[in-house]
Short mmCIF file of C-alpha atoms in Angstrom, two decimals:
data_model
loop_
_atom_site.label_atom_id
_atom_site.label_comp_id
_atom_site.label_asym_id
_atom_site.label_seq_id
_atom_site.Cartn_x
_atom_site.Cartn_y
_atom_site.Cartn_z
CA MET V 20 2.95 35.71 -27.34
CA LYS V 21 0.98 33.71 -29.86
CA HIS V 22 3.79 31.20 -30.29
CA ALA V 23 4.18 30.87 -26.51
CA LYS V 24 0.45 30.17 -26.14
CA ARG V 25 0.61 27.49 -28.80
CA PHE V 26 3.64 25.92 -27.21
CA ALA V 27 1.94 25.83 -23.82
CA SER V 28 -1.09 24.28 -25.46
CA ILE V 29 1.13 21.55 -26.83
CA LEU V 30 2.57 20.87 -23.41
CA LEU V 31 -0.85 20.77 -21.78
CA ALA V 32 -2.08 18.44 -24.52
CA VAL V 33 0.42 15.70 -23.84
CA VAL V 34 2.12 15.43 -27.15
CA MET V 35 3.84 12.21 -28.11
CA LEU V 36 6.86 11.42 -30.17
CA PHE V 37 5.91 7.89 -31.17
CA ALA V 38 8.12 4.95 -31.95
CA LEU V 39 7.10 4.01 -35.43
CA SER V 40 6.41 0.68 -36.93
CA VAL V 41 6.39 1.40 -40.64
CA THR V 42 5.20 -1.39 -42.85
CA ALA V 43 6.29 -1.88 -46.42
CA PHE V 44 4.46 0.23 -48.95
CA ALA V 45 4.54 0.79 -52.68
CA ASP V 46 5.94 3.97 -54.16
CA GLY V 47 3.14 6.26 -55.20
CA GLU V 48 0.76 5.08 -52.47
CA THR V 49 -1.15 8.08 -51.18
CA ALA V 50 -3.32 6.87 -48.25
CA PHE V 51 -2.31 5.04 -45.11
CA THR V 52 -3.65 3.71 -41.80
CA ILE V 53 -2.92 4.86 -38.22
CA THR V 54 -3.73 2.25 -35.56
CA ALA V 55 -4.10 3.11 -31.86
CA PRO V 56 -3.10 0.74 -29.06
CA ASP V 57 -5.79 -0.79 -26.87
CA ASN V 58 -4.94 1.22 -23.75
CA GLY V 59 -8.07 3.27 -23.03
CA HIS V 60 -6.69 6.44 -24.64
CA THR V 61 -8.23 8.42 -27.48
CA TYR V 62 -5.75 10.16 -29.75
CA GLU V 63 -6.13 13.37 -31.75
CA ILE V 64 -4.40 13.56 -35.12
CA TYR V 65 -3.02 16.96 -36.17
CA GLN V 66 -1.95 17.33 -39.80
CA ILE V 67 1.03 19.68 -40.01
CA PHE V 68 2.15 19.03 -43.63
CA THR V 69 1.05 16.96 -46.60
CA GLY V 70 3.21 15.85 -49.53
CA ASP V 71 4.21 13.14 -51.99
CA LEU V 72 5.76 10.03 -50.47
CA TYR V 73 8.62 8.28 -52.26
CA GLN V 74 10.92 5.82 -50.52
CA GLY V 75 10.12 7.29 -47.16
CA VAL V 76 10.80 10.87 -48.19
CA LEU V 77 8.19 13.65 -48.42
CA SER V 78 8.44 16.02 -51.32
CA ASN V 79 6.27 18.84 -52.66
CA ILE V 80 5.44 19.62 -49.02
CA LYS V 81 2.40 21.81 -48.37
CA TRP V 82 0.74 23.13 -45.26
CA GLY V 83 -1.76 20.71 -43.73
CA GLN V 84 -5.06 21.33 -42.01
CA ASN V 85 -3.43 22.11 -38.65
CA GLY V 86 -0.28 23.84 -39.81
CA THR V 87 0.32 27.50 -39.10
CA GLY V 88 0.43 28.37 -42.80
CA THR V 89 -2.32 28.52 -45.40
CA VAL V 90 -3.70 25.06 -46.19
CA ASN V 91 -2.40 23.49 -49.45
CA THR V 92 0.18 26.21 -50.03
CA PRO V 93 3.89 25.31 -50.23
CA VAL V 94 5.88 25.29 -47.01
CA PRO V 95 8.84 27.71 -47.23
CA ASN V 96 12.24 26.08 -47.48
CA THR V 97 13.39 28.09 -44.47
CA VAL V 98 10.79 26.30 -42.33
CA LEU V 99 11.80 22.88 -43.65
CA ALA V 100 15.46 23.65 -43.05
CA GLU V 101 14.74 24.70 -39.49
CA LEU V 102 12.86 21.46 -38.84
CA GLU V 103 15.56 19.30 -40.39
CA ALA V 104 18.15 20.99 -38.22
CA ALA V 105 16.26 20.22 -35.01
CA THR V 106 18.34 17.71 -33.02
CA GLY V 107 18.92 16.66 -29.44
CA THR V 108 16.24 15.56 -27.00
CA ASP V 109 12.60 15.10 -27.87
CA SER V 110 11.85 18.22 -25.86
CA ALA V 111 14.33 20.24 -27.92
CA LYS V 112 12.78 18.98 -31.16
CA LEU V 113 9.31 19.81 -29.87
CA ASP V 114 10.41 23.37 -29.16
CA VAL V 115 10.97 23.78 -32.90
CA ILE V 116 8.00 21.75 -34.15
CA SER V 117 5.58 23.60 -31.86
CA ARG V 118 6.08 26.77 -33.88
CA TYR V 119 4.39 25.24 -36.91
CA VAL V 120 1.36 23.39 -35.53
CA ASP V 121 -1.85 24.99 -34.32
CA LEU V 122 -3.25 22.81 -31.54
CA GLU V 123 -6.04 25.28 -30.90
CA SER V 124 -7.60 24.31 -34.22
CA ALA V 125 -9.90 21.32 -34.64
CA PRO V 126 -7.85 18.15 -35.14
CA TYR V 127 -7.65 16.49 -38.52
CA ASN V 128 -9.25 13.41 -36.96
CA THR V 129 -9.28 11.18 -33.88
CA VAL V 130 -8.65 7.49 -33.33
CA ALA V 131 -10.02 5.60 -30.33
CA SER V 132 -8.33 2.95 -28.25
CA GLY V 133 -7.77 -0.21 -30.28
CA ALA V 134 -9.21 1.34 -33.45
CA SER V 135 -7.69 2.41 -36.79
CA LEU V 136 -7.92 5.57 -38.87
CA THR V 137 -7.79 4.78 -42.59
CA ASP V 138 -7.24 6.83 -45.74
CA VAL V 139 -4.74 9.12 -44.06
CA PRO V 140 -2.81 11.11 -46.70
CA ALA V 141 0.97 10.94 -46.64
CA GLY V 142 2.37 13.78 -44.60
CA TYR V 143 3.77 14.92 -41.29
CA TYR V 144 1.45 14.51 -38.31
CA LEU V 145 1.39 15.26 -34.60
CA ILE V 146 -0.54 12.73 -32.50
CA LYS V 147 -1.59 13.39 -28.92
CA ASP V 148 -4.01 12.38 -26.19
CA VAL V 149 -7.24 14.32 -25.90
CA ASP V 150 -6.77 17.36 -23.66
CA ARG V 151 -7.44 16.75 -19.95
CA ALA V 152 -8.49 13.18 -20.68
CA LEU V 153 -6.27 11.80 -17.91
CA ALA V 154 -6.74 14.43 -15.21
CA GLY V 155 -6.89 12.69 -11.84
CA GLU V 156 -6.29 9.26 -13.35
CA ASN V 157 -3.47 6.93 -12.44
CA ASP V 158 -2.10 7.33 -15.94
CA SER V 159 0.13 9.70 -17.83
CA TYR V 160 0.42 11.20 -21.22
CA THR V 161 3.29 10.50 -23.55
CA THR V 162 5.61 13.02 -25.14
CA TYR V 163 6.26 11.77 -28.64
CA LEU V 164 5.53 13.03 -32.14
CA VAL V 165 5.26 10.96 -35.27
CA LYS V 166 6.20 11.60 -38.87
CA VAL V 167 3.69 9.61 -40.87
CA VAL V 168 5.29 8.14 -44.00
CA GLY V 169 3.27 4.91 -44.14
CA ASN V 170 1.00 2.68 -42.14
CA VAL V 171 1.66 3.38 -38.47
CA ASP V 172 1.03 1.52 -35.23
CA ILE V 173 1.06 4.06 -32.43
CA THR V 174 3.44 2.86 -29.71
CA PRO V 175 3.27 5.51 -27.02
CA LYS V 176 5.77 5.69 -24.19
CA ALA V 177 4.18 6.69 -20.90
CA ALA V 178 5.08 6.09 -17.30
CA VAL V 179 3.59 6.69 -13.87
CA PRO V 180 5.24 6.69 -10.45
CA SER V 181 4.53 4.03 -7.85
CA ARG V 182 3.61 4.51 -4.20
CA GLU V 183 3.75 2.51 -0.97
CA LYS V 184 2.62 3.02 2.63
CA LYS V 185 3.87 0.85 5.49
CA VAL V 186 3.84 0.63 9.29
CA LYS V 187 6.29 -1.04 11.69
CA ASP V 188 5.19 -3.41 14.47
CA ILE V 189 7.11 -3.46 17.79
CA ASN V 190 6.62 -5.84 20.75
CA ASP V 191 7.40 -3.87 23.92
CA SER V 192 7.96 -6.98 26.02
CA THR V 193 10.44 -8.76 23.75
CA GLY V 194 11.88 -5.76 21.91
CA ALA V 195 11.25 -7.47 18.57
CA ALA V 196 10.49 -5.13 15.64
CA SER V 197 9.01 -6.15 12.30
CA SER V 198 10.04 -4.93 8.88
CA TRP V 199 7.83 -2.32 7.21
CA GLN V 200 4.45 -3.99 6.61
CA ASP V 201 0.72 -3.33 6.22
CA SER V 202 -0.49 -3.82 9.78
CA ALA V 203 0.61 -3.50 13.39
CA ASP V 204 -0.80 -3.41 16.94
CA TYR V 205 -0.01 -0.86 19.62
CA ASP V 206 -0.98 0.35 23.08
CA ILE V 207 -2.94 3.55 23.39
CA GLY V 208 -0.39 6.30 23.96
CA ASP V 209 2.26 4.70 21.76
CA ALA V 210 3.91 6.63 18.91
CA VAL V 211 3.31 4.49 15.81
CA PRO V 212 6.00 4.67 13.07
CA PHE V 213 4.79 5.03 9.46
CA GLN V 214 6.60 5.18 6.14
CA LEU V 215 5.52 6.57 2.74
CA LYS V 216 7.41 5.90 -0.47
CA GLY V 217 7.05 7.31 -3.96
CA THR V 218 9.14 6.18 -6.92
CA VAL V 219 9.67 8.81 -9.62
CA ALA V 220 8.41 7.88 -13.11
CA SER V 221 10.87 6.59 -15.71
CA ASN V 222 10.08 9.47 -18.09
CA TYR V 223 10.92 12.11 -15.45
CA ASP V 224 13.51 13.73 -17.75
CA ALA V 225 10.76 14.69 -20.21
CA TYR V 226 9.18 17.05 -17.66
CA LYS V 227 10.00 20.70 -17.15
CA VAL V 228 8.11 20.87 -13.83
CA TYR V 229 7.27 17.82 -11.72
CA GLN V 230 4.80 18.02 -8.84
CA PHE V 231 4.96 15.20 -6.29
CA ILE V 232 2.51 15.25 -3.37
CA PHE V 233 1.98 12.68 -0.62
CA HIS V 234 -1.62 12.78 0.63
CA ASP V 235 -2.16 11.11 4.03
CA GLN V 236 -5.48 10.56 5.81
CA GLU V 237 -5.68 9.05 9.29
CA ALA V 238 -8.54 7.65 11.36
CA ALA V 239 -9.68 9.61 14.43
CA GLY V 240 -7.82 7.16 16.66
CA LEU V 241 -4.46 8.39 15.37
CA THR V 242 -2.95 11.80 16.16
CA PHE V 243 -0.33 13.02 13.67
CA ASN V 244 2.95 14.22 15.18
CA ALA V 245 3.93 17.02 12.79
CA GLY V 246 7.41 17.44 14.25
CA SER V 247 8.31 13.83 13.52
CA VAL V 248 8.38 14.11 9.71
CA LYS V 249 11.66 13.14 8.01
CA VAL V 250 12.20 13.12 4.24
CA TYR V 251 14.79 11.24 2.17
CA VAL V 252 15.84 11.09 -1.47
CA ASP V 253 17.28 7.68 -2.29
CA GLY V 254 18.05 7.20 1.40
CA THR V 255 19.73 10.58 1.92
CA PRO V 256 17.96 13.01 4.30
CA ILE V 257 16.80 16.35 2.89
CA THR V 258 15.35 19.35 4.71
CA GLU V 259 14.41 21.64 1.79
CA GLY V 260 12.38 21.47 -1.39
CA TYR V 261 9.10 20.45 0.27
CA THR V 262 6.49 21.67 2.74
CA VAL V 263 4.40 19.77 5.30
CA GLN V 264 0.82 21.02 5.44
CA SER V 265 -1.20 19.90 8.47
CA PRO V 266 -4.12 19.89 8.42
CA ALA V 267 -4.02 19.97 4.65
CA ALA V 268 -6.15 22.37 2.65
CA ASP V 269 -7.84 19.43 0.89
CA GLY V 270 -9.03 17.90 4.18
CA ASP V 271 -6.23 15.36 4.53
CA THR V 272 -4.59 14.84 7.90
CA PHE V 273 -1.44 16.14 6.27
CA ASP V 274 0.27 16.51 2.88
CA VAL V 275 3.95 16.52 2.04
CA ILE V 276 4.18 18.79 -1.00
CA PHE V 277 6.97 18.99 -3.57
CA THR V 278 5.82 21.73 -5.92
CA ASP V 279 8.69 20.90 -8.26
CA LEU V 280 11.02 17.95 -7.78
CA LYS V 281 13.16 19.44 -10.55
CA GLN V 282 14.46 21.89 -7.97
CA ILE V 283 16.15 19.03 -6.08
CA ALA V 284 19.28 18.21 -8.03
CA SER V 285 19.67 14.68 -6.66
CA VAL V 286 16.28 13.49 -7.95
CA HIS V 287 16.25 11.49 -11.18
CA ALA V 288 14.08 8.95 -12.97
CA GLY V 289 13.53 6.06 -10.61
CA SER V 290 14.47 8.01 -7.48
CA VAL V 291 12.67 6.91 -4.31
CA ILE V 292 11.24 9.72 -2.17
CA THR V 293 10.62 8.50 1.39
CA VAL V 294 8.62 10.16 4.16
CA GLU V 295 8.79 8.79 7.70
CA TYR V 296 6.73 10.05 10.65
CA THR V 297 4.86 8.93 13.75
CA SER V 298 1.28 9.24 14.91
CA THR V 299 0.08 8.57 18.46
CA LEU V 300 -2.65 6.02 19.07
CA ASN V 301 -5.11 8.02 21.16
CA THR V 302 -8.05 7.25 23.44
CA GLY V 303 -10.45 7.46 20.50
CA ALA V 304 -8.86 4.37 18.96
CA ILE V 305 -11.18 1.59 17.78
CA HIS V 306 -10.58 -1.80 19.38
CA GLY V 307 -10.74 -5.05 17.46
CA ALA V 308 -11.06 -6.14 13.86
CA GLN V 309 -12.07 -2.78 12.38
CA GLY V 310 -8.81 -1.26 13.54
CA ASN V 311 -7.55 2.23 12.92
CA ARG V 312 -7.13 2.92 9.23
CA ASN V 313 -4.37 5.03 7.72
CA GLU V 314 -4.33 5.59 3.96
CA MET V 315 -2.33 7.56 1.43
CA TYR V 316 -2.12 8.27 -2.27
CA LEU V 317 0.39 10.03 -4.46
CA GLU V 318 -0.46 12.97 -6.72
CA TYR V 319 2.01 13.59 -9.52
CA SER V 320 2.48 15.59 -12.72
CA ASN V 321 1.36 13.36 -15.56
CA ASN V 322 1.73 15.64 -18.56
CA PRO V 323 5.38 16.08 -19.53
CA ASN V 324 4.42 18.86 -21.92
CA ASP V 325 2.69 21.01 -19.31
CA ALA V 326 5.15 23.84 -18.65
CA GLN V 327 3.59 24.50 -15.23
CA GLY V 328 3.27 20.84 -14.21
CA SER V 329 -0.28 21.61 -13.12
CA GLU V 330 -2.00 18.65 -14.79
CA THR V 331 -1.78 15.76 -12.40
CA GLY V 332 -2.70 12.13 -11.94
CA LYS V 333 -3.37 10.18 -8.75
CA THR V 334 -2.33 6.71 -7.70
CA PRO V 335 -4.81 4.37 -6.01
CA LYS V 336 -4.85 4.59 -2.23
CA ASP V 337 -2.61 2.35 -0.15
CA ILE V 338 -3.98 1.28 3.24
CA VAL V 339 -2.40 0.18 6.50
CA ILE V 340 -4.25 -0.61 9.74
CA VAL V 341 -3.23 -0.30 13.39
CA PHE V 342 -5.00 -2.65 15.83
CA THR V 343 -5.45 -2.42 19.58
CA TYR V 344 -7.17 -4.73 22.07
CA LYS V 345 -8.71 -4.91 25.53
CA THR V 346 -8.71 -7.36 28.42
CA ILE V 347 -11.82 -7.85 30.59
CA ILE V 348 -11.42 -9.37 34.06
CA ASP V 349 -14.60 -10.61 35.77
CA LYS V 350 -14.42 -11.26 39.55
CA ILE V 351 -16.46 -14.28 40.69
CA THR V 352 -16.82 -16.57 43.69
CA LYS V 353 -18.45 -19.89 44.57
CA ASN V 354 -22.24 -19.58 44.97
CA PRO V 355 -23.11 -20.78 48.50
CA ASP V 356 -26.61 -21.60 47.30
CA TYR V 357 -25.50 -23.61 44.31
CA ASP V 358 -27.43 -26.84 43.84
CA ALA V 359 -26.36 -29.00 40.93
CA ALA V 360 -29.72 -30.74 41.03
CA VAL V 361 -31.59 -27.48 40.41
CA GLU V 362 -31.83 -26.41 36.79
CA GLY V 363 -30.38 -22.93 36.25
CA SER V 364 -28.55 -22.86 39.54
CA GLU V 365 -25.28 -20.97 39.04
CA GLU V 366 -22.11 -22.46 40.47
CA TYR V 367 -20.33 -19.07 40.50
CA ILE V 368 -21.67 -15.56 41.02
CA ALA V 369 -20.20 -12.07 40.60
CA LEU V 370 -18.19 -10.73 43.52
CA ASN V 371 -18.11 -6.98 44.10
CA GLY V 372 -15.64 -5.01 46.13
CA ALA V 373 -12.32 -6.02 44.59
CA ALA V 374 -9.80 -3.83 42.73
CA PHE V 375 -6.97 -4.68 40.32
CA LYS V 376 -3.99 -3.13 38.61
CA LEU V 377 -2.47 -4.23 35.29
CA GLU V 378 1.21 -3.86 34.45
CA LYS V 379 3.12 -4.53 31.23
CA LEU V 380 6.62 -5.92 30.92
CA ILE V 381 8.86 -3.49 28.98
CA LYS V 382 12.09 -4.78 27.51
CA GLY V 383 15.04 -2.84 28.81
CA ASP V 384 17.30 -1.13 26.28
CA GLY V 385 20.63 -2.18 27.70
CA ALA V 386 19.08 -2.23 31.17
CA GLU V 387 16.83 -4.47 33.25
CA ASP V 388 13.29 -5.17 32.09
CA THR V 389 10.65 -3.21 34.00
CA TRP V 390 6.98 -3.54 34.82
CA VAL V 391 5.05 -0.42 33.83
CA GLN V 392 1.54 0.19 35.09
CA VAL V 393 -1.14 0.23 32.42
CA LYS V 394 -4.11 1.03 34.65
CA ALA V 395 -5.19 0.65 38.28
CA PHE V 396 -8.76 0.47 39.58
CA THR V 397 -9.95 1.50 43.05
CA VAL V 398 -13.07 0.43 44.92
CA ASP V 399 -16.06 2.75 44.68
CA ALA V 400 -17.80 2.23 48.01
CA GLN V 401 -21.05 3.61 46.63
CA ASN V 402 -20.96 1.46 43.50
CA PRO V 403 -18.58 -1.51 43.81
CA VAL V 404 -18.17 -3.54 40.64
CA SER V 405 -17.14 -7.03 39.67
CA SER V 406 -15.89 -6.41 36.09
CA PHE V 407 -12.73 -4.55 35.10
CA THR V 408 -11.85 -3.56 31.49
CA PHE V 409 -8.28 -2.66 30.54
CA THR V 410 -8.37 -0.94 27.12
CA GLY V 411 -5.78 -0.02 24.50
CA LEU V 412 -3.45 -3.03 24.77
CA ASP V 413 -1.25 -4.69 22.17
CA ASP V 414 0.70 -7.92 22.18
CA GLY V 415 3.11 -8.50 25.05
CA THR V 416 3.45 -9.80 28.60
CA TYR V 417 1.21 -8.48 31.38
CA LYS V 418 0.79 -8.94 35.14
CA LEU V 419 -2.58 -8.72 36.94
CA THR V 420 -2.45 -7.91 40.67
CA GLU V 421 -5.40 -7.77 43.08
CA THR V 422 -4.92 -4.57 45.08
CA THR V 423 -8.13 -4.72 47.12
CA THR V 424 -9.79 -7.94 48.25
CA PRO V 425 -13.43 -8.16 49.42
CA ASN V 426 -13.82 -8.79 53.15
CA GLY V 427 -13.87 -12.44 54.02
CA TYR V 428 -12.01 -13.54 50.86
CA ASN V 429 -8.45 -14.58 50.14
CA THR V 430 -6.26 -12.34 47.96
CA ILE V 431 -5.15 -14.05 44.73
CA ASP V 432 -1.51 -14.30 43.78
CA PRO V 433 -0.41 -11.98 40.89
CA ILE V 434 -1.09 -13.57 37.49
CA GLU V 435 1.23 -13.16 34.51
CA PHE V 436 -0.17 -13.67 31.02
CA THR V 437 0.69 -12.93 27.40
CA VAL V 438 -1.41 -11.38 24.65
CA ALA V 439 -0.68 -12.53 21.10
CA ALA V 440 -2.29 -11.46 17.82
CA THR V 441 -2.00 -12.32 14.16
CA HIS V 442 -2.88 -9.87 11.37
CA ASP V 443 -2.09 -9.68 7.66
CA GLU V 444 1.42 -8.38 7.21
CA LEU V 445 1.00 -7.81 3.47
CA ALA V 446 -2.51 -7.17 2.13
CA ASP V 447 -4.48 -4.51 0.28
CA VAL V 448 -6.79 -4.26 3.29
CA PRO V 449 -5.18 -6.03 6.28
CA THR V 450 -7.40 -8.06 8.62
CA LEU V 451 -7.07 -9.27 12.21
CA THR V 452 -7.03 -13.08 12.03
CA ALA V 453 -6.30 -14.26 15.60
CA LEU V 454 -6.22 -12.93 19.16
CA THR V 455 -5.20 -15.10 22.14
CA GLY V 456 -4.30 -14.80 25.80
CA GLU V 457 -2.35 -17.36 27.80
CA ALA V 458 -1.55 -17.37 31.50
CA ALA V 459 2.07 -18.01 32.46
CA THR V 460 1.25 -18.15 36.18
CA GLY V 461 -2.03 -18.58 38.02
CA ASP V 462 -5.32 -20.00 36.83
CA LEU V 463 -6.68 -17.80 34.04
CA THR V 464 -8.48 -18.87 30.87
CA PHE V 465 -9.28 -16.30 28.17
CA THR V 466 -12.18 -16.14 25.73
CA SER V 467 -11.40 -14.19 22.54
CA ASN V 468 -13.70 -11.93 20.53
CA LEU V 469 -12.00 -10.80 17.29
CA SER V 470 -14.66 -8.29 16.33
CA GLU V 471 -14.41 -6.45 19.65
CA GLY V 472 -10.70 -7.17 20.06
CA SER V 473 -11.33 -8.46 23.57
CA LEU V 474 -9.89 -11.18 25.81
CA THR V 475 -12.19 -12.03 28.72
CA ALA V 476 -11.20 -14.07 31.78
CA LYS V 477 -12.84 -14.93 35.12
CA VAL V 478 -10.87 -14.61 38.35
CA ILE V 479 -12.16 -16.77 41.22
CA ASN V 480 -11.89 -15.54 44.80
CA ASN V 481 -12.33 -18.10 47.55
CA ALA V 482 -13.89 -17.22 50.88
CA GLY V 483 -11.71 -17.32 53.99
CA SER V 484 -11.70 -20.58 55.98
CA THR V 485 -14.01 -21.29 59.02
CA LEU V 486 -11.47 -22.96 61.32
CA PRO V 487 -12.55 -25.89 63.55
CA GLU V 488 -12.98 -25.37 67.38
CA THR V 489 -12.75 -27.87 70.32
CA GLY V 490 -14.51 -28.04 73.75
CA GLY V 491 -18.08 -28.72 72.68
CA THR V 492 -20.59 -26.50 74.54
CA GLY V 493 -18.24 -25.68 77.47
CA THR V 494 -17.78 -22.16 76.40
CA THR V 495 -21.50 -21.59 76.19
CA ILE V 496 -21.96 -22.96 79.69
CA PHE V 497 -19.38 -20.53 81.03
CA TYR V 498 -21.31 -17.67 79.39
CA ILE V 499 -24.59 -18.83 80.97
CA LEU V 500 -23.03 -19.46 84.38
CA GLY V 501 -21.46 -16.04 84.38
CA SER V 502 -24.81 -14.45 83.59
CA VAL V 503 -26.52 -16.37 86.41
CA LEU V 504 -23.88 -15.37 88.94
CA LEU V 505 -24.14 -11.74 87.84
CA LEU V 506 -27.93 -11.83 88.19
CA GLY V 507 -27.65 -13.49 91.66
CA ALA V 508 -25.24 -10.86 92.86
CA ALA V 509 -27.63 -8.15 91.78
CA VAL V 510 -30.56 -9.78 93.67
CA LEU V 511 -28.45 -10.21 96.81
CA LEU V 512 -27.37 -6.58 96.74
CA ILE V 513 -30.96 -5.33 96.45
CA THR V 514 -32.17 -7.63 99.28
CA ARG V 515 -29.46 -6.45 101.68
CA ARG V 516 -30.26 -2.81 100.98
CA ARG V 517 -33.93 -3.38 101.84
CA MET V 518 -33.03 -5.14 105.08
CA HIS V 519 -30.72 -2.35 106.02
CA THR V 520 -33.52 0.16 105.42
CA LYS V 521 -35.89 -1.69 107.81
CA ASP V 522 -33.33 -1.75 110.58
#
């Protein structure tokens, strides 16, 4: 039990078997220097044995300060023979060495990043990172030991996995799809495709257990579709060895958890683990430049000597953004009271009582293209309006149709227009850089507001024509004459009745 505890301590401590750079030294020299790399790590030095150094060979070997025997007493030949017989992988050698070093004792000394430890007696030393020094960092411990027989430059071997999050952009009207990139725009209601990638660290073979967890956090404007998750190892689909937790216990939108990649036989150093899924852009989506943020990071085992794989590091977050836009149509008409000579006189005024519908052109998949309704307004008799906002749009081709026309005005012809946007395809934090609208038919000019993600246009309705009439006042005369004749007839009738009464 004691040996198992010490071995676990070694694994948790991130032990390193260092590549040595041994400088020339004179026989009989008794003190040396250990130099740490300038990498932000602090190393603990554990003295297992001491001895006399001659031509790179230790003799008269005694227990050191951190050995499992009594300090300064001779090391039994059986122990030395067991160590000399240790062969194979670094992990196999460590299994033997771990029996004879006490990592629960205070280290012989420490050496900080970029510094040197001098006056180190010749001997056999284990050098490791400080316990838990890299927890949560995007860094990993190294697995190597060093046999100190001279001046040593520590050259640790450590590796971390890489991560990547991408989104795909699709134009409904043309059918064009982008490659995986850092930004996209979509209509509200669309299922947005996302991709996560994690590349396994190059020192994967040094681990006994290897956790690998994708953490994904979405903005409120995106709704995760749990049933859409697909997982691949080096491009080959897998259905076991992981769990999808949604919502995740840590508050993420969801996590894809591999408690131990070692249980998946096809995984090796450098393997790419891919997660693909969709999320629906919902009615809570933010329009314009802020966009709808989606971010992820990768959590991974970073201590190859931790038998449980419980000590982990975290990559920086990777961010993608989904944009959506809106089109505002303002109904106006010529101001009958407009006077160019009067300051402030408005040439056009708002016109209430109209209604519109907006349709989007959808590219047919092996069939004809179709117009699909985005939204239709109706007239509210109690509160007619002159402005109509169509929200949750992305790039594509649209058609605006006036479905109700105010009395006395001419109905406009349907207007086709395109929405186009430019946003960073590859960037740490993508930004919306351009938003334009252009009419293909009809008279429509758009004003763009990047911050709000809006395209505003004014639609002019002209009043119906007052057609010319002929005949001057003749018609009026006929009306007057008819009235006079009617009045005369009434007087005559009354007079004749009175005369009849007298008779």
